[in-house]
Short mmCIF file of C-alpha atoms in Angstrom, two decimals:
data_model
loop_
_atom_site.label_atom_id
_atom_site.label_comp_id
_atom_site.label_asym_id
_atom_site.label_seq_id
_atom_site.Cartn_x
_atom_site.Cartn_y
_atom_site.Cartn_z
CA UNK A 1 23.53 -22.28 -12.48
CA UNK A 2 23.07 -24.68 -9.54
CA UNK A 3 25.44 -24.44 -6.58
CA UNK A 4 28.60 -22.36 -6.68
CA UNK A 5 31.05 -20.17 -4.81
CA UNK A 6 32.83 -17.13 -6.23
CA UNK A 7 34.95 -14.27 -4.95
CA UNK A 8 33.63 -10.74 -4.57
CA UNK A 9 34.78 -7.64 -6.41
CA UNK A 10 33.42 -5.16 -8.94
CA UNK A 11 31.18 -6.70 -11.58
CA UNK A 12 28.66 -5.41 -14.09
CA UNK A 13 25.98 -8.09 -13.82
CA UNK A 14 25.71 -11.00 -11.45
CA UNK A 15 23.10 -13.73 -11.99
CA UNK A 16 22.41 -16.69 -9.71
CA UNK A 17 20.00 -19.49 -10.54
CA UNK A 18 20.21 -21.89 -7.62
CA UNK A 19 22.41 -21.37 -4.58
CA UNK A 20 25.36 -19.02 -4.71
CA UNK A 21 27.96 -17.94 -2.17
CA UNK A 22 30.00 -14.78 -2.76
CA UNK A 23 33.06 -14.37 -0.57
CA UNK A 24 34.08 -10.72 -0.15
CA UNK A 25 32.59 -7.26 -0.70
CA UNK A 26 30.65 -7.10 -3.96
CA UNK A 27 29.86 -4.03 -6.06
CA UNK A 28 27.51 -4.86 -8.93
CA UNK A 29 25.40 -2.84 -11.34
CA UNK A 30 22.67 -5.51 -11.46
CA UNK A 31 22.05 -8.56 -9.27
CA UNK A 32 19.51 -11.16 -10.30
CA UNK A 33 18.87 -14.14 -8.05
CA UNK A 34 16.40 -16.96 -8.47
CA UNK A 35 17.08 -19.12 -5.43
CA UNK A 36 19.37 -18.10 -2.60
CA UNK A 37 22.47 -15.95 -2.36
CA UNK A 38 24.88 -15.45 0.53
CA UNK A 39 27.30 -12.53 0.46
CA UNK A 40 30.11 -12.82 3.00
CA UNK A 41 30.84 -9.10 3.03
CA UNK A 42 29.01 -5.96 1.90
CA UNK A 43 26.73 -5.66 -1.13
CA UNK A 44 26.76 -2.40 -3.12
CA UNK A 45 25.09 -1.59 -6.40
CA UNK A 46 22.26 -0.07 -8.38
CA UNK A 47 19.58 -2.75 -8.77
CA UNK A 48 18.78 -6.14 -7.22
CA UNK A 49 15.94 -8.44 -8.20
CA UNK A 50 15.57 -11.50 -6.01
CA UNK A 51 13.07 -14.35 -6.09
CA UNK A 52 14.17 -16.28 -3.03
CA UNK A 53 16.58 -15.40 -0.26
CA UNK A 54 19.42 -12.89 -0.03
CA UNK A 55 21.68 -12.87 3.03
CA UNK A 56 24.46 -10.29 3.42
CA UNK A 57 26.81 -10.55 6.39
CA UNK A 58 27.78 -6.87 6.39
CA UNK A 59 26.23 -3.68 4.90
CA UNK A 60 23.75 -3.37 2.03
CA UNK A 61 23.77 -0.20 -0.10
CA UNK A 62 21.55 -0.32 -3.19
CA UNK A 63 19.54 2.16 -5.22
CA UNK A 64 16.64 -0.22 -5.84
CA UNK A 65 15.72 -3.65 -4.54
CA UNK A 66 12.76 -5.82 -5.50
CA UNK A 67 12.41 -9.06 -3.55
CA UNK A 68 9.91 -11.88 -3.36
CA UNK A 69 11.29 -13.83 -0.44
CA UNK A 70 13.66 -12.40 2.18
CA UNK A 71 16.54 -10.01 2.71
CA UNK A 72 18.77 -10.38 5.77
CA UNK A 73 21.45 -7.71 6.28
CA UNK A 74 23.96 -8.33 9.05
CA UNK A 75 24.60 -4.64 9.66
CA UNK A 76 23.13 -1.45 8.10
CA UNK A 77 20.88 -1.43 5.04
CA UNK A 78 20.71 1.77 2.99
CA UNK A 79 18.29 1.42 0.08
CA UNK A 80 16.72 4.27 -1.89
CA UNK A 81 13.63 2.33 -3.04
CA UNK A 82 12.55 -1.10 -1.88
CA UNK A 83 9.57 -3.28 -2.75
CA UNK A 84 9.20 -6.57 -0.90
CA UNK A 85 6.87 -9.47 -0.48
CA UNK A 86 8.38 -11.37 2.42
CA UNK A 87 10.75 -10.67 5.29
CA UNK A 88 13.24 -7.83 5.72
CA UNK A 89 15.70 -7.85 8.63
CA UNK A 90 18.79 -5.85 9.57
CA UNK A 91 21.34 -6.29 12.34
CA UNK A 92 21.71 -2.53 12.75
CA UNK A 93 19.93 0.46 11.11
CA UNK A 94 17.64 0.68 8.07
CA UNK A 95 17.57 3.76 5.81
CA UNK A 96 15.45 4.30 2.70
CA UNK A 97 13.57 6.94 0.75
CA UNK A 98 10.50 4.91 -0.17
CA UNK A 99 9.70 1.40 0.97
CA UNK A 100 6.73 -0.94 0.58
CA UNK A 101 6.89 -4.24 2.44
CA UNK A 102 4.19 -6.89 2.47
CA UNK A 103 5.43 -9.17 5.25
CA UNK A 104 7.65 -8.53 8.25
CA UNK A 105 10.26 -5.86 9.02
CA UNK A 106 12.67 -6.62 11.85
CA UNK A 107 15.32 -4.00 12.68
CA UNK A 108 17.74 -4.24 15.59
CA UNK A 109 18.59 -0.52 15.39
CA UNK A 110 16.70 2.52 14.05
CA UNK A 111 14.64 3.16 10.92
CA UNK A 112 14.79 6.41 8.96
CA UNK A 113 12.68 6.91 5.84
CA UNK A 114 10.67 9.35 3.76
CA UNK A 115 7.71 7.10 2.96
CA UNK A 116 7.26 3.77 4.73
CA UNK A 117 4.42 1.35 4.10
CA UNK A 118 4.25 -1.99 5.90
CA UNK A 119 1.44 -4.49 5.58
CA UNK A 120 2.22 -7.10 8.19
CA UNK A 121 4.51 -6.83 11.21
CA UNK A 122 6.97 -4.10 12.21
CA UNK A 123 9.47 -4.84 14.97
CA UNK A 124 12.13 -2.19 15.74
CA UNK A 125 14.42 -2.05 18.77
CA UNK A 126 15.25 1.65 18.29
CA UNK A 127 13.09 4.44 16.87
CA UNK A 128 11.24 5.01 13.59
CA UNK A 129 11.59 8.46 12.03
CA UNK A 130 9.74 9.12 8.78
CA UNK A 131 7.79 11.73 6.86
CA UNK A 132 4.90 9.33 6.28
CA UNK A 133 4.25 5.97 7.96
CA UNK A 134 1.43 3.61 7.02
CA UNK A 135 1.21 0.40 9.03
CA UNK A 136 -1.47 -2.17 8.24
CA UNK A 137 -1.52 -4.72 11.03
CA UNK A 138 -1.91 -8.43 10.33
CA UNK A 139 -2.27 -10.94 13.15
CA UNK A 140 1.04 -10.62 15.01
CA UNK A 141 2.17 -7.98 17.50
CA UNK A 142 4.24 -5.09 16.13
CA UNK A 143 6.58 -3.31 18.53
CA UNK A 144 8.35 0.07 18.20
CA UNK A 145 9.53 2.03 21.27
CA UNK A 146 9.26 5.44 19.57
CA UNK A 147 7.68 6.66 16.32
CA UNK A 148 8.18 10.17 14.94
CA UNK A 149 6.51 11.02 11.63
CA UNK A 150 4.57 13.89 10.09
CA UNK A 151 1.74 11.52 9.12
CA UNK A 152 1.07 8.26 10.98
CA UNK A 153 -1.67 5.76 10.16
CA UNK A 154 -1.99 2.45 12.01
CA UNK A 155 -4.94 0.12 11.37
CA UNK A 156 -5.85 -3.54 10.80
CA UNK A 157 -6.86 -4.70 7.33
CA UNK A 158 -10.30 -3.76 6.04
CA UNK A 159 -11.34 -7.42 5.93
CA UNK A 160 -10.24 -7.97 9.53
CA UNK A 161 -12.31 -4.98 10.63
CA UNK A 162 -15.31 -6.03 8.55
CA UNK A 163 -15.44 -9.60 9.84
CA UNK A 164 -14.00 -8.94 13.32
CA UNK A 165 -11.27 -11.38 12.41
CA UNK A 166 -8.77 -12.91 14.83
CA UNK A 167 -6.12 -11.92 12.29
CA UNK A 168 -6.13 -8.37 13.65
CA UNK A 169 -2.68 -7.36 14.83
CA UNK A 170 -1.64 -4.81 17.43
CA UNK A 171 1.07 -2.19 17.76
CA UNK A 172 2.87 -1.68 21.07
CA UNK A 173 4.74 1.63 21.47
CA UNK A 174 6.04 3.85 24.21
CA UNK A 175 5.81 7.20 22.39
CA UNK A 176 4.15 8.27 19.12
CA UNK A 177 4.76 11.84 17.90
CA UNK A 178 3.52 13.45 14.69
CA UNK A 179 1.26 16.02 13.10
CA UNK A 180 -1.55 13.91 11.63
CA UNK A 181 -2.05 10.75 13.72
CA UNK A 182 -4.75 8.11 13.21
CA UNK A 183 -4.47 4.97 15.30
CA UNK A 184 -6.34 1.70 15.72
CA UNK A 185 -5.36 -1.43 17.65
CA UNK A 186 -2.51 0.45 19.34
CA UNK A 187 -1.23 0.40 22.89
CA UNK A 188 0.97 3.39 23.77
CA UNK A 189 2.10 5.37 26.80
CA UNK A 190 2.15 8.81 25.11
CA UNK A 191 0.64 10.03 21.83
CA UNK A 192 1.51 13.62 20.94
CA UNK A 193 0.38 15.41 17.79
CA UNK A 194 -1.43 18.28 16.13
CA UNK A 195 -4.49 16.38 14.91
CA UNK A 196 -5.03 13.09 16.74
CA UNK A 197 -7.70 10.43 16.30
CA UNK A 198 -7.71 7.37 18.54
CA UNK A 199 -9.75 4.56 17.03
CA UNK A 200 -11.09 1.16 18.04
CA UNK A 201 -8.86 -1.28 19.85
CA UNK A 202 -6.58 1.42 21.30
CA UNK A 203 -5.37 1.79 24.88
CA UNK A 204 -3.47 5.07 25.36
CA UNK A 205 -2.20 6.35 28.70
CA UNK A 206 -1.91 10.01 27.66
CA UNK A 207 -2.76 12.06 24.57
CA UNK A 208 -1.28 15.52 24.06
CA UNK A 209 -2.59 17.57 21.11
CA UNK A 210 -2.29 21.11 19.76
CA UNK A 211 -5.31 21.39 17.41
CA UNK A 212 -7.90 18.60 17.46
CA UNK A 213 -8.47 15.37 19.35
CA UNK A 214 -11.14 12.68 18.94
CA UNK A 215 -11.56 9.14 20.20
CA UNK A 216 -13.81 6.24 19.30
CA UNK A 217 -16.28 5.15 21.96
CA UNK A 218 -14.54 1.76 22.10
CA UNK A 219 -11.07 3.25 22.62
CA UNK A 220 -9.48 3.69 26.04
CA UNK A 221 -7.73 7.03 26.65
CA UNK A 222 -6.78 7.56 30.28
CA UNK A 223 -5.81 11.25 30.03
CA UNK A 224 -5.74 13.88 27.30
CA UNK A 225 -4.43 17.44 27.31
CA UNK A 226 -4.25 20.36 24.89
CA UNK A 227 -0.71 21.74 24.66
CA UNK A 228 0.92 24.71 22.94
CA UNK A 229 3.40 22.83 20.74
CA UNK A 230 4.58 19.30 20.02
#
């Protein structure tokens, strides 16, 4: 309660109300934090619930994390299920099965996931590989060099589209590859998929498709080709 510093280790439950610093690798069954926590080492465990800020200098490996605030991992983050309202950042790679983030995701390495939903901003230096990716753009520019996913949906919020709001964001990408691809407000060099729809606000250099292709009248597609396989 308040401000404190403790050593790491293996613990059952760890609760911080205030500002806590943990020196060393920490393996805990349950972490609860109302305030801010700094882990100088790796954080391992089953469940973390944070209202505030969690900063880990090394790796994060958790089964479930629920955060209202921010999570900053210095190296890799491997989380089975994550739900966030706020900011998620990693110094290396991000792995998860299912993730829902309302806010910003900033990854210096690659992202691998089964289901990934981001409502806000996605910034990745490497690639994104997922089974299903849903990106709802809000105001800022999202940037991912390469996206590979079976299903890919990128669009601004419904309110932004309805009122032609300046809060519309954009996605910049070099290559987008998938089976079912629906894009809005996206700039990309190559889009390759089975069923591809290019919506409003898009500028695409080349579309390659195997089954169907359609484009909104207000989209810019410089070239499109039907190919045998993706």
